[in-house]
Tab-separated table of C-alpha atoms and ligand atoms in Angstrom:
chain	number	residue	atom	x	y	z
A	1	MET	CA	0.198	0.055	-0.050
A	2	HIS	CA	1.178	3.406	-0.744
A	3	GLU	CA	3.092	5.006	2.299
A	4	LYS	CA	0.446	7.852	2.902
A	5	LEU	CA	-2.545	5.413	2.630
A	6	SER	CA	-1.028	2.897	5.141
A	7	SER	CA	-0.702	5.553	7.787
A	8	ILE	CA	-4.366	6.576	7.273
A	9	TYR	CA	-5.249	2.861	7.467
A	10	ASP	CA	-3.360	2.690	10.812
A	11	ASN	CA	-5.664	5.225	12.016
A	12	VAL	CA	-8.786	3.679	10.666
A	13	LEU	CA	-7.614	0.629	12.731
A	14	ARG	CA	-6.851	2.566	15.787
A	15	ARG	CA	-10.216	4.597	15.743
A	16	ASN	CA	-12.440	1.696	14.941
A	17	PRO	CA	-11.188	-1.178	17.256
A	18	GLY	CA	-12.712	-4.581	16.812
A	19	GLU	CA	-14.465	-3.693	13.472
A	20	THR	CA	-12.812	-6.336	11.273
A	21	GLU	CA	-15.135	-6.104	8.409
A	22	PHE	CA	-15.039	-2.530	8.227
A	23	HIS	CA	-11.212	-2.723	8.042
A	24	GLN	CA	-11.426	-5.275	5.485
A	25	ALA	CA	-13.518	-2.998	3.178
A	26	VAL	CA	-11.306	0.128	3.754
A	27	ARG	CA	-8.119	-1.756	3.041
A	28	GLU	CA	-9.455	-3.030	-0.059
A	29	VAL	CA	-10.228	0.395	-1.492
A	30	LEU	CA	-7.029	1.987	-0.196
A	31	GLU	CA	-5.030	-0.775	-1.805
A	32	SER	CA	-6.616	0.293	-5.173
A	33	ILE	CA	-6.471	4.045	-4.878
A	34	GLY	CA	-2.607	4.805	-4.719
A	35	PRO	CA	-2.096	5.576	-8.165
A	36	VAL	CA	-4.777	7.900	-8.239
A	37	LEU	CA	-3.211	10.140	-5.551
A	38	GLY	CA	-0.165	10.354	-7.895
A	39	LYS	CA	-2.461	11.850	-10.365
A	40	HIS	CA	-4.427	13.981	-7.972
A	41	PRO	CA	-2.445	15.403	-5.176
A	42	GLU	CA	-5.695	17.753	-4.348
A	43	TYR	CA	-7.379	14.737	-2.840
A	44	ALA	CA	-4.366	14.297	-0.374
A	45	GLU	CA	-4.021	17.778	0.589
A	46	SER	CA	-7.685	18.081	1.289
A	47	LYS	CA	-7.657	14.907	3.198
A	48	ILE	CA	-10.380	13.520	1.229
A	49	ILE	CA	-9.494	10.024	2.217
A	50	GLU	CA	-9.515	10.599	5.900
A	51	ARG	CA	-12.796	12.351	5.626
A	52	ILE	CA	-14.250	9.291	3.544
A	53	CYS	CA	-13.159	6.727	6.081
A	54	GLU	CA	-15.211	8.828	8.906
A	55	PRO	CA	-19.108	8.494	8.701
A	56	GLU	CA	-20.758	11.678	8.760
A	57	ARG	CA	-23.324	10.510	11.268
A	58	GLN	CA	-23.534	7.108	13.338
A	59	ILE	CA	-26.844	6.032	15.196
A	60	ILE	CA	-27.649	3.345	17.461
A	61	PHE	CA	-30.740	2.768	18.972
A	62	ARG	CA	-32.647	0.364	21.315
A	63	VAL	CA	-35.707	-1.330	19.807
A	64	PRO	CA	-38.065	-2.922	22.377
A	65	TRP	CA	-40.690	-5.244	21.221
A	66	THR	CA	-42.978	-8.020	22.695
A	67	ASP	CA	-42.883	-11.601	21.145
A	68	ASP	CA	-45.967	-13.791	20.743
A	69	ARG	CA	-45.719	-14.974	24.054
A	70	GLY	CA	-45.933	-11.502	25.500
A	71	GLU	CA	-42.219	-11.341	26.528
A	72	VAL	CA	-40.435	-8.316	26.249
A	73	GLN	CA	-37.389	-8.408	23.637
A	74	ILE	CA	-34.616	-6.149	23.293
A	75	ASN	CA	-32.540	-5.573	19.977
A	76	ARG	CA	-30.176	-3.285	18.829
A	77	GLY	CA	-30.612	-0.893	15.714
A	78	PHE	CA	-28.237	0.951	13.480
A	79	ARG	CA	-28.142	3.619	10.815
A	80	VAL	CA	-24.802	4.786	9.608
A	81	GLU	CA	-25.164	7.877	7.496
A	82	PHE	CA	-21.698	7.702	5.450
A	83	ASN	CA	-21.469	10.121	2.838
A	84	SER	CA	-23.808	12.645	1.200
A	85	ALA	CA	-21.656	14.182	-1.186
A	86	LEU	CA	-23.826	12.784	-4.340
A	87	GLY	CA	-27.050	12.598	-2.835
A	88	PRO	CA	-29.351	11.613	0.125
A	89	TYR	CA	-27.626	8.591	1.970
A	90	LYS	CA	-28.806	5.413	0.282
A	91	GLY	CA	-28.528	1.974	1.223
A	92	GLY	CA	-30.353	-0.981	2.731
A	93	LEU	CA	-31.546	-2.264	6.176
A	94	ARG	CA	-30.054	-5.881	7.301
A	95	PHE	CA	-31.809	-7.750	10.147
A	96	HIS	CA	-29.612	-10.603	11.129
A	97	PRO	CA	-28.160	-11.849	14.357
A	98	SER	CA	-24.616	-11.209	13.467
A	99	VAL	CA	-25.424	-7.363	12.861
A	100	TYR	CA	-23.255	-5.076	14.757
A	101	LEU	CA	-21.476	-1.707	14.201
A	102	GLY	CA	-18.431	-3.246	12.060
A	103	ILE	CA	-20.904	-4.819	9.697
A	104	VAL	CA	-23.003	-1.735	8.763
A	105	LYS	CA	-19.961	0.109	8.519
A	106	PHE	CA	-18.248	-2.007	6.029
A	107	LEU	CA	-21.619	-2.155	3.996
A	108	GLY	CA	-21.984	1.582	4.369
A	109	PHE	CA	-18.547	2.227	3.266
A	110	GLU	CA	-18.982	-0.045	0.201
A	111	GLN	CA	-22.257	1.564	-0.609
A	112	ILE	CA	-20.492	5.111	-0.965
A	113	PHE	CA	-18.701	3.746	-4.174
A	114	LYS	CA	-21.144	1.505	-5.403
A	115	ASN	CA	-23.550	4.421	-5.364
A	116	GLY	CA	-20.997	6.461	-6.943
A	117	LEU	CA	-20.329	3.728	-9.730
A	118	THR	CA	-24.094	3.783	-10.555
A	119	GLY	CA	-23.581	7.478	-11.609
A	120	LEU	CA	-27.047	8.349	-10.280
A	121	PRO	CA	-27.494	11.178	-7.291
A	122	ILE	CA	-27.370	8.756	-4.164
A	123	GLY	CA	-25.025	9.103	-1.230
A	124	GLY	CA	-24.102	5.792	0.981
A	125	GLY	CA	-25.512	4.745	4.007
A	126	LYS	CA	-26.390	1.327	5.581
A	127	GLY	CA	-28.432	0.070	8.705
A	128	GLY	CA	-30.002	-2.740	10.462
A	129	SER	CA	-30.513	-4.527	13.429
A	130	ASP	CA	-29.416	-7.843	15.321
A	131	PHE	CA	-32.951	-9.091	15.181
A	132	ASP	CA	-33.290	-12.560	13.546
A	133	PRO	CA	-36.357	-12.710	11.868
A	134	LYS	CA	-36.026	-16.523	11.200
A	135	GLY	CA	-38.959	-18.668	12.814
A	136	ARG	CA	-40.804	-15.454	13.850
A	137	SER	CA	-44.069	-14.760	13.134
A	138	ASP	CA	-45.519	-12.169	10.758
A	139	ARG	CA	-47.242	-10.495	13.866
A	140	GLU	CA	-43.632	-10.419	15.686
A	141	VAL	CA	-41.913	-9.267	12.583
A	142	MET	CA	-44.479	-6.240	12.136
A	143	ARG	CA	-44.034	-5.342	15.878
A	144	PHE	CA	-40.414	-5.454	15.476
A	145	CYS	CA	-40.473	-3.236	12.249
A	146	GLN	CA	-42.793	-0.821	13.926
A	147	SER	CA	-40.553	-0.411	17.113
A	148	PHE	CA	-37.498	0.086	14.799
A	149	MET	CA	-39.336	2.807	12.553
A	150	THR	CA	-40.598	4.474	15.723
A	151	GLU	CA	-36.815	5.682	16.425
A	152	LEU	CA	-35.641	5.594	12.736
A	153	TYR	CA	-38.217	7.971	11.321
A	154	ARG	CA	-36.656	11.115	12.691
A	155	HIS	CA	-33.551	10.350	10.859
A	156	ILE	CA	-34.806	9.722	7.518
A	157	GLY	CA	-36.666	11.565	4.564
A	158	GLU	CA	-36.885	11.643	0.967
A	159	TYR	CA	-34.178	14.294	0.731
A	160	THR	CA	-32.003	13.032	3.865
A	161	ASP	CA	-31.437	9.156	4.091
A	162	VAL	CA	-33.518	6.465	1.831
A	163	PRO	CA	-33.187	2.938	3.496
A	164	ALA	CA	-34.274	-0.295	1.535
A	165	GLY	CA	-33.735	-3.868	2.058
A	166	ASP	CA	-30.861	-6.027	2.652
A	167	ILE	CA	-30.657	-9.440	4.414
A	168	GLY	CA	-33.309	-10.113	6.401
A	169	VAL	CA	-35.370	-7.251	4.964
A	170	GLY	CA	-37.595	-8.143	2.075
A	171	GLY	CA	-41.225	-6.776	0.723
A	172	ARG	CA	-43.048	-7.751	4.026
A	173	GLU	CA	-40.605	-5.885	6.198
A	174	ILE	CA	-40.415	-2.762	3.781
A	175	GLY	CA	-44.181	-2.704	3.961
A	176	TYR	CA	-44.268	-2.625	7.807
A	177	LEU	CA	-41.497	-0.053	7.951
A	178	PHE	CA	-43.238	2.177	5.425
A	179	GLY	CA	-46.589	1.715	6.963
A	180	GLN	CA	-45.298	2.853	10.359
A	181	TYR	CA	-43.215	6.051	8.985
A	182	LYS	CA	-46.445	7.281	7.082
A	183	ARG	CA	-48.340	6.781	10.515
A	184	ILE	CA	-45.966	8.651	12.566
A	185	THR	CA	-45.285	11.348	10.114
A	186	ASN	CA	-48.695	11.942	8.601
A	187	ARG	CA	-46.859	12.105	5.352
A	188	TYR	CA	-47.466	10.006	2.085
A	189	GLU	CA	-43.496	10.246	1.477
A	190	SER	CA	-43.117	7.440	-1.055
A	191	GLY	CA	-39.431	8.345	-1.877
A	192	VAL	CA	-38.268	7.820	2.095
A	193	ILE	CA	-37.906	4.090	1.379
A	194	THR	CA	-37.533	1.893	-1.629
A	195	GLY	CA	-38.133	-1.869	-2.353
A	196	LYS	CA	-41.808	-1.010	-1.804
A	197	GLY	CA	-44.681	-3.296	-2.920
A	198	LEU	CA	-46.322	-2.256	-6.348
A	199	ALA	CA	-49.536	-1.661	-4.632
A	200	TYR	CA	-48.260	1.424	-3.072
A	201	GLY	CA	-45.442	3.063	-4.788
A	202	GLY	CA	-43.006	0.223	-5.642
A	203	ALA	CA	-41.188	0.098	-8.955
A	204	GLN	CA	-41.214	-2.803	-11.539
A	205	VAL	CA	-37.876	-4.634	-11.604
A	206	ARG	CA	-36.731	-3.700	-8.027
A	207	THR	CA	-37.420	-7.044	-6.583
A	208	GLU	CA	-35.474	-8.937	-9.439
A	209	ALA	CA	-32.655	-5.890	-10.002
A	210	THR	CA	-29.718	-7.154	-7.983
A	211	GLY	CA	-30.006	-10.560	-9.348
A	212	TYR	CA	-30.638	-9.339	-12.945
A	213	GLY	CA	-28.030	-6.755	-12.602
A	214	CYS	CA	-25.381	-9.226	-11.695
A	215	ALA	CA	-26.416	-11.828	-14.348
A	216	PHE	CA	-25.962	-8.677	-16.969
A	217	PHE	CA	-22.666	-7.624	-15.393
A	218	VAL	CA	-20.972	-11.086	-15.810
A	219	ASP	CA	-22.576	-11.593	-19.052
A	220	GLU	CA	-20.797	-8.252	-20.297
A	221	MET	CA	-17.590	-9.743	-18.747
A	222	LEU	CA	-17.777	-12.688	-20.662
A	223	LYS	CA	-18.565	-11.003	-23.961
A	224	ALA	CA	-15.433	-8.844	-23.188
A	225	ARG	CA	-13.781	-11.958	-23.239
A	226	GLY	CA	-15.401	-13.203	-26.547
A	227	THR	CA	-17.799	-15.843	-25.055
A	228	SER	CA	-21.230	-15.821	-23.079
A	229	PHE	CA	-23.418	-17.603	-20.463
A	230	ASP	CA	-24.487	-19.993	-23.215
A	231	GLY	CA	-24.386	-23.675	-22.152
A	232	ARG	CA	-22.183	-22.803	-19.274
A	233	ARG	CA	-22.207	-24.455	-15.749
A	234	VAL	CA	-23.056	-22.100	-12.903
A	235	ALA	CA	-23.089	-22.626	-9.431
A	236	VAL	CA	-25.121	-19.747	-7.233
A	237	SER	CA	-24.715	-19.340	-3.384
A	238	GLY	CA	-27.797	-18.607	-1.363
A	239	SER	CA	-31.372	-18.706	-2.157
A	240	GLY	CA	-32.779	-15.352	-1.040
A	241	ASN	CA	-33.916	-12.550	-3.476
A	242	VAL	CA	-30.354	-11.796	-4.988
A	243	ALA	CA	-29.662	-15.669	-5.832
A	244	VAL	CA	-33.184	-16.439	-6.953
A	245	TYR	CA	-33.242	-13.457	-9.660
A	246	THR	CA	-29.700	-14.204	-10.399
A	247	ILE	CA	-30.530	-17.855	-11.441
A	248	GLU	CA	-33.723	-16.545	-13.288
A	249	LYS	CA	-31.773	-14.205	-15.564
A	250	ILE	CA	-28.900	-16.594	-16.125
A	251	GLU	CA	-31.278	-19.514	-17.202
A	252	GLN	CA	-32.825	-16.822	-19.785
A	253	LEU	CA	-29.130	-15.951	-20.932
A	254	GLY	CA	-28.780	-19.612	-21.491
A	255	GLY	CA	-26.737	-20.542	-18.857
A	256	ARG	CA	-27.369	-23.780	-16.512
A	257	VAL	CA	-27.451	-23.066	-12.868
A	258	VAL	CA	-26.711	-26.489	-11.064
A	259	ALA	CA	-26.295	-25.488	-7.472
A	260	CYS	CA	-27.561	-23.084	-4.859
A	261	SER	CA	-27.547	-23.059	-0.996
A	262	ASP	CA	-28.550	-21.867	2.493
A	263	SER	CA	-27.041	-21.901	5.941
A	264	SER	CA	-27.961	-25.627	6.127
A	265	GLY	CA	-26.069	-26.671	3.213
A	266	TYR	CA	-26.300	-26.890	-0.829
A	267	VAL	CA	-28.545	-28.622	-3.379
A	268	LEU	CA	-27.208	-30.030	-6.686
A	269	ASP	CA	-29.294	-30.260	-9.428
A	270	GLU	CA	-27.682	-31.265	-12.534
A	271	LYS	CA	-30.838	-30.542	-14.894
A	272	GLY	CA	-30.887	-27.023	-13.644
A	273	ILE	CA	-32.395	-25.529	-10.765
A	274	ASP	CA	-36.171	-25.512	-10.924
A	275	LEU	CA	-36.962	-21.963	-10.141
A	276	ASP	CA	-40.715	-22.195	-9.604
A	277	LEU	CA	-40.131	-24.959	-6.943
A	278	LEU	CA	-37.278	-22.948	-5.308
A	279	LYS	CA	-39.526	-19.721	-5.106
A	280	GLN	CA	-42.407	-21.807	-3.504
A	281	ILE	CA	-40.032	-23.148	-0.822
A	282	LYS	CA	-38.016	-20.157	-0.257
A	283	GLN	CA	-40.307	-17.116	-0.790
A	284	VAL	CA	-43.668	-18.589	-0.068
A	285	GLU	CA	-42.951	-21.301	2.459
A	286	ARG	CA	-40.018	-19.691	4.049
A	287	GLY	CA	-38.442	-23.041	4.425
A	288	ARG	CA	-35.068	-24.974	4.041
A	289	LEU	CA	-33.469	-26.194	0.926
A	290	ASP	CA	-33.359	-29.866	2.100
A	291	VAL	CA	-37.325	-29.737	1.015
A	292	TYR	CA	-36.274	-28.657	-2.472
A	293	ALA	CA	-34.377	-31.931	-3.010
A	294	GLU	CA	-37.133	-34.052	-1.436
A	295	ARG	CA	-39.663	-32.737	-3.667
A	296	ARG	CA	-37.503	-32.742	-6.843
A	297	GLY	CA	-36.881	-36.194	-6.650
A	298	ASP	CA	-34.178	-38.200	-8.155
A	299	ASN	CA	-32.949	-35.142	-9.913
A	300	ALA	CA	-31.570	-33.368	-7.095
A	301	THR	CA	-29.357	-34.025	-3.780
A	302	PHE	CA	-28.972	-32.083	-0.739
A	303	VAL	CA	-25.599	-31.751	0.551
A	304	ALA	CA	-25.801	-30.933	4.451
A	305	GLY	CA	-23.335	-28.672	6.191
A	306	ARG	CA	-20.818	-28.176	3.284
A	307	SER	CA	-19.794	-25.299	1.050
A	308	VAL	CA	-21.625	-25.061	-2.336
A	309	TRP	CA	-17.881	-23.842	-3.836
A	310	GLU	CA	-17.171	-27.605	-3.925
A	311	VAL	CA	-19.336	-28.118	-6.837
A	312	PRO	CA	-17.393	-27.629	-10.152
A	313	CYS	CA	-18.555	-24.614	-12.155
A	314	GLU	CA	-17.447	-22.286	-14.961
A	315	VAL	CA	-19.174	-19.232	-13.566
A	316	ALA	CA	-19.499	-18.604	-9.811
A	317	MET	CA	-22.196	-16.135	-8.482
A	318	PRO	CA	-21.757	-15.600	-4.639
A	319	SER	CA	-24.926	-14.331	-3.616
A	320	ALA	CA	-25.287	-15.263	0.085
A	321	THR	CA	-23.081	-13.064	2.608
A	322	GLN	CA	-19.590	-11.730	3.355
A	323	ASN	CA	-16.504	-13.688	3.423
A	324	GLU	CA	-18.059	-16.738	1.851
A	325	ILE	CA	-15.267	-17.642	-0.480
A	326	THR	CA	-11.988	-18.285	1.130
A	327	GLY	CA	-8.536	-18.485	-0.571
A	328	ARG	CA	-8.975	-22.152	-0.275
A	329	ASP	CA	-12.350	-22.304	-2.065
A	330	ALA	CA	-10.892	-19.827	-4.664
A	331	ALA	CA	-8.002	-22.227	-5.367
A	332	VAL	CA	-10.572	-25.296	-5.749
A	333	MET	CA	-12.853	-23.277	-8.122
A	334	VAL	CA	-10.023	-22.255	-10.348
A	335	GLY	CA	-8.762	-25.844	-10.443
A	336	ASN	CA	-12.269	-26.818	-11.427
A	337	GLY	CA	-12.224	-24.559	-14.301
A	338	CYS	CA	-14.027	-21.529	-12.919
A	339	ILE	CA	-13.635	-18.563	-15.621
A	340	ALA	CA	-15.760	-15.867	-14.005
A	341	VAL	CA	-17.119	-14.738	-10.896
A	342	GLY	CA	-19.810	-12.035	-10.309
A	343	GLU	CA	-20.391	-10.974	-6.502
A	344	GLY	CA	-24.181	-10.591	-5.943
A	345	ALA	CA	-23.601	-10.430	-2.196
A	346	ASN	CA	-21.609	-7.495	-0.412
A	347	MET	CA	-17.862	-8.527	-0.027
A	348	PRO	CA	-18.694	-12.462	-0.355
A	349	THR	CA	-14.926	-13.152	-1.388
A	350	THR	CA	-12.051	-12.749	1.121
A	351	PRO	CA	-8.604	-10.530	0.371
A	352	GLU	CA	-7.024	-14.082	-0.032
A	353	GLY	CA	-9.865	-15.426	-2.699
A	354	ILE	CA	-9.631	-12.109	-4.727
A	355	LYS	CA	-6.101	-12.609	-4.993
A	356	VAL	CA	-6.194	-16.326	-6.135
A	357	PHE	CA	-8.869	-15.331	-8.917
A	358	LEU	CA	-6.891	-12.213	-10.139
A	359	GLU	CA	-3.799	-14.159	-10.454
A	360	ALA	CA	-5.405	-16.845	-12.102
A	361	GLY	CA	-6.876	-14.502	-14.683
A	362	VAL	CA	-10.541	-15.015	-13.580
A	363	ALA	CA	-12.835	-12.354	-14.761
A	364	PHE	CA	-13.836	-11.156	-11.473
A	365	GLY	CA	-16.733	-8.726	-10.802
A	366	PRO	CA	-16.463	-7.106	-7.692
A	367	GLY	CA	-19.899	-6.585	-5.448
A	368	LYS	CA	-19.718	-2.951	-5.653
A	369	ALA	CA	-19.795	-3.007	-9.425
A	370	ALA	CA	-21.522	-6.521	-10.130
A	371	ASN	CA	-24.299	-5.782	-7.462
A	372	ALA	CA	-24.938	-2.290	-8.375
A	373	GLY	CA	-28.227	-2.996	-9.900
A	374	GLY	CA	-30.212	-3.258	-6.700
A	375	VAL	CA	-29.473	0.187	-5.608
A	376	ALA	CA	-29.631	1.652	-9.022
A	377	THR	CA	-33.020	0.353	-9.484
A	378	SER	CA	-33.837	2.041	-6.084
A	379	ALA	CA	-32.654	5.248	-7.455
A	380	LEU	CA	-35.207	4.676	-10.451
A	381	GLU	CA	-37.906	4.033	-7.692
A	382	MET	CA	-37.102	7.437	-6.216
A	383	GLN	CA	-37.082	9.031	-9.630
A	384	GLN	CA	-40.511	7.320	-10.211
A	385	ASN	CA	-41.979	8.428	-6.952
A	386	ALA	CA	-40.557	12.174	-7.199
A	387	SER	CA	-42.441	12.307	-10.583
A	388	ARG	CA	-45.566	10.408	-9.429
A	389	ASP	CA	-45.166	8.085	-12.180
A	390	SER	CA	-44.580	4.395	-12.851
A	391	TRP	CA	-42.681	2.912	-15.489
A	392	THR	CA	-43.455	-0.532	-17.659
A	393	PHE	CA	-41.460	-3.654	-16.588
A	394	GLU	CA	-39.752	-3.505	-20.110
A	395	PHE	CA	-38.455	0.147	-19.780
A	396	SER	CA	-37.172	-0.439	-16.337
A	397	GLU	CA	-35.430	-3.842	-17.225
A	398	HIS	CA	-33.845	-1.960	-20.228
A	399	ARG	CA	-32.699	0.829	-17.994
A	400	LEU	CA	-31.112	-1.488	-15.432
A	401	GLU	CA	-29.233	-3.373	-18.439
A	402	GLU	CA	-28.004	0.002	-19.783
A	403	ILE	CA	-26.624	0.984	-16.306
A	404	MET	CA	-25.065	-2.377	-15.753
A	405	ARG	CA	-23.255	-2.327	-18.938
A	406	ASP	CA	-22.072	1.268	-18.458
A	407	ILE	CA	-20.658	0.446	-15.112
A	408	HIS	CA	-18.836	-2.687	-16.603
A	409	ASP	CA	-17.317	-0.537	-19.412
A	410	ARG	CA	-16.102	2.355	-17.042
A	411	CYS	CA	-14.592	-0.333	-14.776
A	412	LEU	CA	-12.771	-1.747	-17.725
A	413	GLN	CA	-11.807	1.717	-19.027
A	414	THR	CA	-10.642	2.975	-15.614
A	415	ALA	CA	-8.600	-0.032	-15.021
A	416	ASP	CA	-6.872	0.409	-18.463
A	417	GLU	CA	-6.263	4.035	-17.639
A	418	TYR	CA	-4.358	3.114	-14.712
A	419	GLY	CA	-2.453	0.266	-16.358
A	420	MET	CA	-4.422	-2.748	-14.871
A	421	PRO	CA	-6.028	-4.142	-17.894
A	422	GLY	CA	-9.175	-6.540	-16.953
A	423	ASP	CA	-8.781	-5.753	-13.176
A	424	TYR	CA	-12.503	-4.713	-12.241
A	425	VAL	CA	-11.626	-4.479	-8.581
A	426	ALA	CA	-9.352	-1.490	-9.327
A	427	GLY	CA	-11.616	-0.108	-11.907
A	428	ALA	CA	-14.418	-0.069	-9.443
A	429	ASN	CA	-12.669	1.376	-6.563
A	430	ILE	CA	-10.949	3.975	-8.425
A	431	ASP	CA	-14.044	5.077	-10.506
A	432	GLY	CA	-16.266	4.968	-7.554
A	433	PHE	CA	-13.603	7.058	-5.272
A	434	ARG	CA	-13.144	9.803	-8.026
A	435	ARG	CA	-16.836	10.614	-8.194
A	436	VAL	CA	-17.236	10.863	-4.579
A	437	ALA	CA	-14.235	12.716	-4.027
A	438	ASP	CA	-14.734	15.245	-6.680
A	439	ALA	CA	-17.947	16.011	-5.314
A	440	MET	CA	-16.395	16.562	-2.003
A	441	LEU	CA	-13.757	18.730	-3.285
A	442	ALA	CA	-16.523	20.953	-5.031
A	443	LEU	CA	-18.549	21.393	-1.631
A	444	GLY	CA	-15.664	22.919	0.510
A	445	LEU	CA	-14.621	21.308	3.750
A	446	ILE	CA	-17.512	19.095	4.604
B	1	LIG	N1	-28.842	-3.759	0.148
B	1	LIG	C1	-28.527	-3.285	-1.441
B	1	LIG	C2	-27.269	-3.007	-1.610
B	1	LIG	O1	-26.317	-3.732	-0.867
B	1	LIG	C3	-29.658	-2.438	-1.860
B	1	LIG	C4	-29.523	-0.922	-1.195
B	1	LIG	C5	-30.791	-0.167	-1.876
B	1	LIG	O2	-31.412	-0.384	-2.515
B	1	LIG	O3	-30.768	1.020	-1.207
B	1	LIG	O4	-26.839	-2.350	-2.353
């Protein structure tokens, strides 16, 4: 790492003890932007990087609620408003027992550059809670969401901070959160939250956007290498919103997805994942993956407690959670003939894993770029809400596709410009950083 950047990184470590995921996210960006400082001394002079690493505002709050037995439960809520140079803070809410400040800050930090890369007017933020929705009834989830919003509402707004979903927060939770915001504020402020249902101000394609966008991005990486998804064997991790719509689009593009996973294990289905069955089990019944193999019969096997990355594939789409592909997994994948990776999740590959992929010449699409379709379509939802309009599915998907192809091209061009051809990690970090840095420079000392 550049000497100046390494002392900035040491300061980040000192000021944010124990937040390992945040350290990892900062390190990856700082390792990429050394060459930018050579060309732009003004960034260092005005301490842009030090400022970017410090969130503008961090909110931590108590979330009390009662479960179905009448027992009082206490969770912790977070919203980190990281950077508003490009627009209102924008980023999802994650409800998962692993959530603590370090996770929210890593996600918020990544979101700044991801949102910059989309070219749309959105700043970076993220929030969530250590609440675990698994096994909770709809009523419990509603009471939790209402209590969470009863504090959060005072910090957000269409022009201030616009949350959305992430792990554990989907259509059901967004509905309860928006309902409570509307009730407390007495404002039908559609643009305060995205990922809304189509019945009350949501946008076409938002549900599908992260997965579809990631498939478009990888399609473009493959095309840049003179090939395509057609006939390729693909493995996807996860079976939530991102995984499901990644599978859907890859099947439309001619690929064959043979595996997906959840926290209990993975399913191998050589004929290709049956998407209707997967949606029924995961989205309607909220069940586990072993049920998929049971119902699919002889076609599929469920492998309990093992990593999906042992399944040989030509294209890998990690769509579950952070740090799910280790250096060792990556080495196995490369050995099995993997030629492309598209990160649908945020930071699913460890630094060791990324190194293995880049050294092996794998086309590696980092989450900041490859999964930006979700937040980009959120910005399109805000645009439709602001103009009190709603677009067709076809038009919205066309916009998403254009945005993803544009992000792809800019990553490649930027990597070329800095003498690192084909390095999408460097391209994404540098392009995202420059956009935010230039806006911050123009705005004075903020
Ligand atoms: N949670 C998603 C992400 O990681 C979407 C955020 C949004 O739509 O605001 O980008």
